[in-house]
Structure formats: structure tokens, C-alpha cells
Short mmCIF file of C-alpha atoms in Angstrom, two decimals:
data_model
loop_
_atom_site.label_atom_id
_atom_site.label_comp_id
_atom_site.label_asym_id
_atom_site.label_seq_id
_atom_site.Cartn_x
_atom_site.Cartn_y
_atom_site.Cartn_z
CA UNK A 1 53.46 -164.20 -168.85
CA UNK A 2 53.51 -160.68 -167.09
CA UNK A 3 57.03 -159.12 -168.27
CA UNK A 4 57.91 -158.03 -165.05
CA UNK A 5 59.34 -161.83 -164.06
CA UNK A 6 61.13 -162.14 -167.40
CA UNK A 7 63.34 -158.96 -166.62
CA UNK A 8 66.21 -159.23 -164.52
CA UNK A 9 65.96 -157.51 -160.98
CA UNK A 10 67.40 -153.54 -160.88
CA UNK A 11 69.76 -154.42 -157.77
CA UNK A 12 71.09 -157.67 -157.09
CA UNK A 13 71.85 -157.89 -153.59
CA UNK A 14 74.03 -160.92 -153.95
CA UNK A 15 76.96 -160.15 -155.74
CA UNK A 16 80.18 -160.85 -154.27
CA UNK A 17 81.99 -159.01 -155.76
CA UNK A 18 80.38 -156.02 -154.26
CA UNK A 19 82.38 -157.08 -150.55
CA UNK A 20 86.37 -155.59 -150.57
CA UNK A 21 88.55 -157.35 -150.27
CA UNK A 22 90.19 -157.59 -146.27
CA UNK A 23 93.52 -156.18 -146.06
CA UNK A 24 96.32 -158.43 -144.64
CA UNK A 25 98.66 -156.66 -142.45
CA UNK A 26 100.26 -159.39 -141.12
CA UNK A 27 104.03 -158.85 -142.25
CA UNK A 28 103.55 -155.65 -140.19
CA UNK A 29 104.87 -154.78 -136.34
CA UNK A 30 102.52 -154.64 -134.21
CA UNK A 31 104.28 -151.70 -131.98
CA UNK A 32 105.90 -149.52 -134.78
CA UNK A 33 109.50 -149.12 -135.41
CA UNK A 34 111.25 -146.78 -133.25
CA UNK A 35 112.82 -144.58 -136.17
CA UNK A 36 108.78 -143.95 -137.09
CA UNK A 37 108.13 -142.82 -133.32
CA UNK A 38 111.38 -140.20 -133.53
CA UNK A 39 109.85 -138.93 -137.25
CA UNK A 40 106.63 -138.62 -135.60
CA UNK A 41 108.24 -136.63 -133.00
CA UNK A 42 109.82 -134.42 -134.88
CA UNK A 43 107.00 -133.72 -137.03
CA UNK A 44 105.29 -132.61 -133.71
CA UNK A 45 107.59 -130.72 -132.72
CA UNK A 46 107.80 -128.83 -135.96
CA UNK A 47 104.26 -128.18 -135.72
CA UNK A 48 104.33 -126.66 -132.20
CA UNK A 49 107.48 -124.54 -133.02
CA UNK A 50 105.70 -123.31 -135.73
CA UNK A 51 102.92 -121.71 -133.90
CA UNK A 52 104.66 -120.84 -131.21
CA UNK A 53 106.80 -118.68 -133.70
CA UNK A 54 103.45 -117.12 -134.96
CA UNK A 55 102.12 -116.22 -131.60
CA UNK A 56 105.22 -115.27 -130.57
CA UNK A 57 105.94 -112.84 -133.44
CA UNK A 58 102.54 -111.51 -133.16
CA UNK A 59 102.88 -111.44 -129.44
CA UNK A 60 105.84 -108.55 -130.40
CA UNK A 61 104.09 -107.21 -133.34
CA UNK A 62 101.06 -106.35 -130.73
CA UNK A 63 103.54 -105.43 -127.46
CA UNK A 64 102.17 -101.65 -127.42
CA UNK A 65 98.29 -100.74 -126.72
CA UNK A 66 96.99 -103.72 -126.38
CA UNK A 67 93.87 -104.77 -124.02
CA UNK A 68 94.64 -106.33 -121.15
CA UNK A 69 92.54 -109.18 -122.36
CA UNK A 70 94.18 -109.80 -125.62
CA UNK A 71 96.94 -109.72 -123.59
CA UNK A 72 96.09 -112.55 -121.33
CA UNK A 73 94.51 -114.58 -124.26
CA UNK A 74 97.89 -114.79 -126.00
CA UNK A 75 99.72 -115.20 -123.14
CA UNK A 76 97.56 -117.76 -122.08
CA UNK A 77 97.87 -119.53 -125.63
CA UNK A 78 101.95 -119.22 -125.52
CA UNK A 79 101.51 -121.19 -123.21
CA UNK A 80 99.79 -123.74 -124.19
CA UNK A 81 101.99 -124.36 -127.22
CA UNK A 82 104.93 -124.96 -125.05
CA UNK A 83 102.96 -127.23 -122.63
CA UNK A 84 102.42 -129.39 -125.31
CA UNK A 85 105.65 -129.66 -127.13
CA UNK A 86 107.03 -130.30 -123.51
CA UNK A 87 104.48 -133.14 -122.94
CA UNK A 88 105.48 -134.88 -126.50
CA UNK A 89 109.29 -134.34 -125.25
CA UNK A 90 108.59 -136.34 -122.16
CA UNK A 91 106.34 -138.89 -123.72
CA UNK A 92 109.18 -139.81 -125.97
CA UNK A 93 112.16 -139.70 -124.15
CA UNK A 94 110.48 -140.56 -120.80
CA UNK A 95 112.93 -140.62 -118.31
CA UNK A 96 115.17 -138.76 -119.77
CA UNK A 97 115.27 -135.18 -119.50
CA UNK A 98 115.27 -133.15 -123.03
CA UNK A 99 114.53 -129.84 -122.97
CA UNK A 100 113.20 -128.19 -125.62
CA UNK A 101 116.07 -126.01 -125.92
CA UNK A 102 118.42 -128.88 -125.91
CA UNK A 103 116.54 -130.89 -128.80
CA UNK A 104 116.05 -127.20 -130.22
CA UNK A 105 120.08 -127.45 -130.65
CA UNK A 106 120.44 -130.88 -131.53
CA UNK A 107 117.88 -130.84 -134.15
CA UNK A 108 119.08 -127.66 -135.99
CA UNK A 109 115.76 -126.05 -135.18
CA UNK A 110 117.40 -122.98 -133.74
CA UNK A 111 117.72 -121.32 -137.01
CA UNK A 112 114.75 -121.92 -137.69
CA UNK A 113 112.21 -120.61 -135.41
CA UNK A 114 114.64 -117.61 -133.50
CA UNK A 115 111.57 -116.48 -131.36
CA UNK A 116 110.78 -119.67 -130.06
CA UNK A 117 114.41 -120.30 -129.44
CA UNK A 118 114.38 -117.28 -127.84
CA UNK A 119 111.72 -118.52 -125.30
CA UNK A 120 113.48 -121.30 -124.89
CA UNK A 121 116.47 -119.85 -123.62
CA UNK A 122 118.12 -121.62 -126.59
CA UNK A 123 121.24 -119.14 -128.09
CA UNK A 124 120.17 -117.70 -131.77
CA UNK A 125 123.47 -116.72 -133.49
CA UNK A 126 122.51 -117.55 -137.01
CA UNK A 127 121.80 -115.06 -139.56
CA UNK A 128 118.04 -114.02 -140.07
CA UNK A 129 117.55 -115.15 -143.68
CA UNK A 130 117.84 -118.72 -142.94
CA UNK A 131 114.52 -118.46 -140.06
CA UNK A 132 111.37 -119.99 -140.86
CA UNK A 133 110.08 -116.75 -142.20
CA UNK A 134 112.83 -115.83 -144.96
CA UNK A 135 112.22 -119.64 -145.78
CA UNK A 136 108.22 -118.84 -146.38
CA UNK A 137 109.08 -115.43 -147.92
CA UNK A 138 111.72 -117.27 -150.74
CA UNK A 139 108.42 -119.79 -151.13
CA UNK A 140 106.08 -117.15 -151.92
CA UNK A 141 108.05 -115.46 -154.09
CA UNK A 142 109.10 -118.62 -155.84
CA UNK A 143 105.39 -119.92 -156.15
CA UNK A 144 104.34 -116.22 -157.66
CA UNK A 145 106.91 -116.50 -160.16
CA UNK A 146 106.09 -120.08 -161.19
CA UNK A 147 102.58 -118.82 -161.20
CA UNK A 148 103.06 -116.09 -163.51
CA UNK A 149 105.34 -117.72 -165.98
CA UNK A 150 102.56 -120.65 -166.66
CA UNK A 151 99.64 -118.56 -166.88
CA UNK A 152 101.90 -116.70 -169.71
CA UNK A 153 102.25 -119.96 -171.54
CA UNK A 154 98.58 -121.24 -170.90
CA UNK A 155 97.39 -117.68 -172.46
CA UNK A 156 99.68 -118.20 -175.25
CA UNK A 157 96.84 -120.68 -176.47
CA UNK A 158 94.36 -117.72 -176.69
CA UNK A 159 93.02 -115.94 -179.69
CA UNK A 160 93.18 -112.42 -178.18
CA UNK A 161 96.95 -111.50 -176.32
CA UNK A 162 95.72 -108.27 -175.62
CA UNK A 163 97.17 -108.35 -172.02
CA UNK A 164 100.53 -110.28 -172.83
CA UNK A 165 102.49 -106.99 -172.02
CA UNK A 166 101.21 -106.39 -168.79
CA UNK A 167 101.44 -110.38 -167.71
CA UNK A 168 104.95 -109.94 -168.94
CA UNK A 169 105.58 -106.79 -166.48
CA UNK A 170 104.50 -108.74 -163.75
CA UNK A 171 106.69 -111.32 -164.51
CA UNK A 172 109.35 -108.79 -164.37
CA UNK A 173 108.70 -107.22 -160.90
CA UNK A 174 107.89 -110.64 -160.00
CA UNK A 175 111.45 -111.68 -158.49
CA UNK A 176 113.00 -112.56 -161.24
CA UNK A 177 116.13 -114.16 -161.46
CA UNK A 178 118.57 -111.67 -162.77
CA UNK A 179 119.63 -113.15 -166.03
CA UNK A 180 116.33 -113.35 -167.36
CA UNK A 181 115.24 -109.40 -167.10
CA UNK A 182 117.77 -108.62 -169.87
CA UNK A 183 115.58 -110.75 -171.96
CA UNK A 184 112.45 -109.62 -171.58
CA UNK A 185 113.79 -106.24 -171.87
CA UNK A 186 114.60 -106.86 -175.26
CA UNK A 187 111.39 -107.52 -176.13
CA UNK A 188 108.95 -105.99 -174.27
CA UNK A 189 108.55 -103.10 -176.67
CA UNK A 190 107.82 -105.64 -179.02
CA UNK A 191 105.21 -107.41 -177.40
CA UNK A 192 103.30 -103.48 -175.80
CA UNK A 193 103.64 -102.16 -179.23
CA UNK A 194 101.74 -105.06 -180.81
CA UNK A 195 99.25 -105.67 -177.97
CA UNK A 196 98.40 -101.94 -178.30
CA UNK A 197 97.85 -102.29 -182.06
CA UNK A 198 94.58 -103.55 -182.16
CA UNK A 199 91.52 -104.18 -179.79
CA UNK A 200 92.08 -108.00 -179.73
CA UNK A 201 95.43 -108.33 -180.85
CA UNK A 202 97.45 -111.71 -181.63
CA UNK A 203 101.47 -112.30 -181.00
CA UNK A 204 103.36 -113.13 -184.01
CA UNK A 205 104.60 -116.57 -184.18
CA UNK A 206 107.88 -115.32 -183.44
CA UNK A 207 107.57 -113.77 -180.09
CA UNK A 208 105.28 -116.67 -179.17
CA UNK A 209 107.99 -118.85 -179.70
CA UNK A 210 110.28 -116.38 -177.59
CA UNK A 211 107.85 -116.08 -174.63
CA UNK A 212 107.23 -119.79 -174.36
CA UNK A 213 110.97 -120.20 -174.53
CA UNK A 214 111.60 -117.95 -171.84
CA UNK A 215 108.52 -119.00 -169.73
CA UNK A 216 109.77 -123.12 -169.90
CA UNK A 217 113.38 -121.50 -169.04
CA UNK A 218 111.88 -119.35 -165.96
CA UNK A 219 110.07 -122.51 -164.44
CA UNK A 220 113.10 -125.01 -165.05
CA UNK A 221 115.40 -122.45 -163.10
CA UNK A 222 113.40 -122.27 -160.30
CA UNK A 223 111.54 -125.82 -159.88
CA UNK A 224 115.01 -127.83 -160.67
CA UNK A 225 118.03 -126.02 -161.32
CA UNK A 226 118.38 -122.30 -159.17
CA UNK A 227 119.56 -122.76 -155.37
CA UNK A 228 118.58 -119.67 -153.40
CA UNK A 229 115.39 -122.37 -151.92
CA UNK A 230 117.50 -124.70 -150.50
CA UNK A 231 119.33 -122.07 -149.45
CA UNK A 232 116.73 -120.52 -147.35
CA UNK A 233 115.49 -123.72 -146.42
CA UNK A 234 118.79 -124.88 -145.37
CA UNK A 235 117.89 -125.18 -141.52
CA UNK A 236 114.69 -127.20 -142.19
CA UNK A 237 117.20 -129.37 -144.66
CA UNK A 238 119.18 -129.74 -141.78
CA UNK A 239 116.34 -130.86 -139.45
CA UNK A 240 114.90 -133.19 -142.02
CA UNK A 241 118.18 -134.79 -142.50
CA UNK A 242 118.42 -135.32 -138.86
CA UNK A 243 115.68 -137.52 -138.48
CA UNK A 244 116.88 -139.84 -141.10
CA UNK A 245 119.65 -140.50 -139.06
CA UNK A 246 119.74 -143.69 -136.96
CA UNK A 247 119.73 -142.99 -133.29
CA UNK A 248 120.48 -145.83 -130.93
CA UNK A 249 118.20 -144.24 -128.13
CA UNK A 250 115.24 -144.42 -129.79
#
């Protein structure tokens, strides 16, 4: 008997557990709830604001010398952006009339974006380090510290810690928190002296025990404990919170 009907076949093409298994969405609404049409909103919004603020910032960065062209293109696109934040405001409130500088001020948003509330004839009295871009600037400079401090502790695993010293300096310029430059101060000597010594050089277990320390301590302040984030983020906070809240005209 030939072997070829005594093997099994390479695909079987009746298997049913190769069909997935239909989704049921029956215990959900068919138009969705009205609190997920505000958040949706909002999140639209935010968008739009957002590059509006860009074009609008480089719309002053670019107010001298430019073509007449570039001029018109960005005009052009200014445009657009509020066109269609308008059009969402409509669509949602429908015959009611919100302006975009009125749900600018009810939303918190004026903080926020300054230019845009600017355009929108919205009043900007709050101080410039809570705007969208102090808020971005704070993230950076959070996420570059974060950065630093982990790529300390993964190197910490090498055999050769010949660039410890400069990581550490880094760290240092970095922006970081205040209470922890007095500590690498102390050691930092320590750790160029020893990374000089030799062409592949290795910490002692000491200040690898005091680096990791004060890496862990450096990431814990600023992912969980420190506050100047939600500080600078406070008008997004705001906004955020906003939408939570129940609002009988949606």
C-alpha cells in the first residue's frame, strides 16, 4: 500500500476550531451613551487646539520675511483647523450656539493653548508655565531624566564601566531634582577617578550599590512621588476632569 494514503493530510481544511468565535454585543446600546459623545468631543477638540497652537506659534515664529506663498499656505491651513473644531462644536451641541471661545472657558482649555485662545478672542490671564508648551517642556525633561537614570542601572550589568562618569554627568545637567546633585557630587570623583584607571575599568561593589540606589531613588521621585508634572499639567488636569463630570445637556 503506497504510503502516501497511510499519512495524514498536511492541512486539514475541516477543523472547527479554526472559525472564531462571533462576538456578542448584545448587552450594548445601540446609539452610544451621551457622556461617550461629550469625551469624544473633547478629545477632538484637544486635537484641533493642539495644531492650531503649532501653526499658530509657527505662524509668529515666521511673521518677518516670509514668501507670500508660505504665507497664504499657513494662513490658509489656520484656517482650516478652526473650520473644523467649529463644525465638531455644532455637530454636538446642534442648536445651540458654543463658541469655541466659550467652551475654550468652560473647559479650562484657555491655559492651555494661549495662542489659540488668543484667536479665539478668548481672555488669557494665566501664567505661561501652565500652557501646553511648559507642559511638553516639563515632559521632555522628565522623560530624559528617566531615560538617563535606567540606562545607568542597565549598564551597571556590564563588564567594562568605562563611561559611568560621563553617564553620571549627564544625569547631572539632566534636570535634576535638587536634592539629588549633592549626592552625586559626593561621589563623582570616585566613580572619574576609577573609570580613568584602566582601559576597561569595573565599579567597585560599593559604588554600584550607591549608583543603583540613587538611580531607583531618581526614577521613584519623578514617575510617583515629585509634583512639578502635575503641576505643569495642571490645565490639561483640569480639562480631563471636566469631562468626567456629568452634564445634563449632553
Amino acid at each position: 500500500m503506497s504510503k502516501l494514503t497511510q499519512t495524514g493530510p498536511l492541512i486539514n481544511l475541516h477543523q472547527r476550531n479554526s472559525i472564531q468565535e462571533i462576538q456578542v454585543h448584545r448587552h450594548e446600546p445601540i446609539i452610544p451613551p451621551p457622556g461617550s459623545r461629550r469625551k469624544r468631543l473633547g478629545m477632538q477638540v484637544l486635537n484641533g487646539l493642539a495644531r492650531l497652537e503649532l501653526l499658530l506659534m509657527k505662524d509668529d515664529l515666521l511673521a518677518d520675511g516670509r514668501a507670500e506663498k508660505t504665507r497664504t499656505a499657513l494662513a490658509s491651513e489656520i484656517e482650516r483647523t478652526l473650520t473644523s473644531i467649529t463644525a465638531a462644536l455644532s455637530l454636538h451641541f446642534e442648536s445651540q450656539e458654543v463658541s469655541l471661545k466659550k467652551y475654550m472657558q468652560d473647559m479650562s482649555l484657555v491655559t492651555v493653548f494661549p495662542l489659540s485662545a488668543k484667536r479665539a478672542a478668548a481672555n488669557n490671564a494665566a501664567p505661561a508655565s501652565k500652557d501646553i508648551h511648559s507642559h511638553f517642556h516639563q515632559m521632555n525633561l522628565t522623560n530624559q531624566l528617566v531615560s538617563i537614570a535606567l540606562q545607568l542601572q542597565n549598564d551597571l550589568r556590564l563588564t567594562n564601566h568605562k563611561y559611568m562618569a560621563h553617564q553620571l554627568a549627564l544625569l547631572y545637567i539632566g534636570g535634576m531634582y535638587l536634592k539629588y546633585k549633592s549626592r552625586v557630587e559626593s561621589r563623582f570623583d570616585d566613580v572619574k577617578a576609577l573609570t580613568n584607571s584602566a582601559e576597561e575599568p569595573l565599579l567597585s561593589m560599593e559604588l554600584t550599590q550607591w549608583l543603583r540606589s540613587l538611580t531607583t531613588d531618581i526614577v521613584t521621585e519623578a514617575l510617583f512621588i515629585s509634583r512639578p508634572l502635575p503641576t505643569q499639567s495642571s490645565g490639561l488636569i483640569k480639562f480631563l476632569d471636566k469631562l468626567k463630570e456629568p452634564n445634563a445637556e449632553d
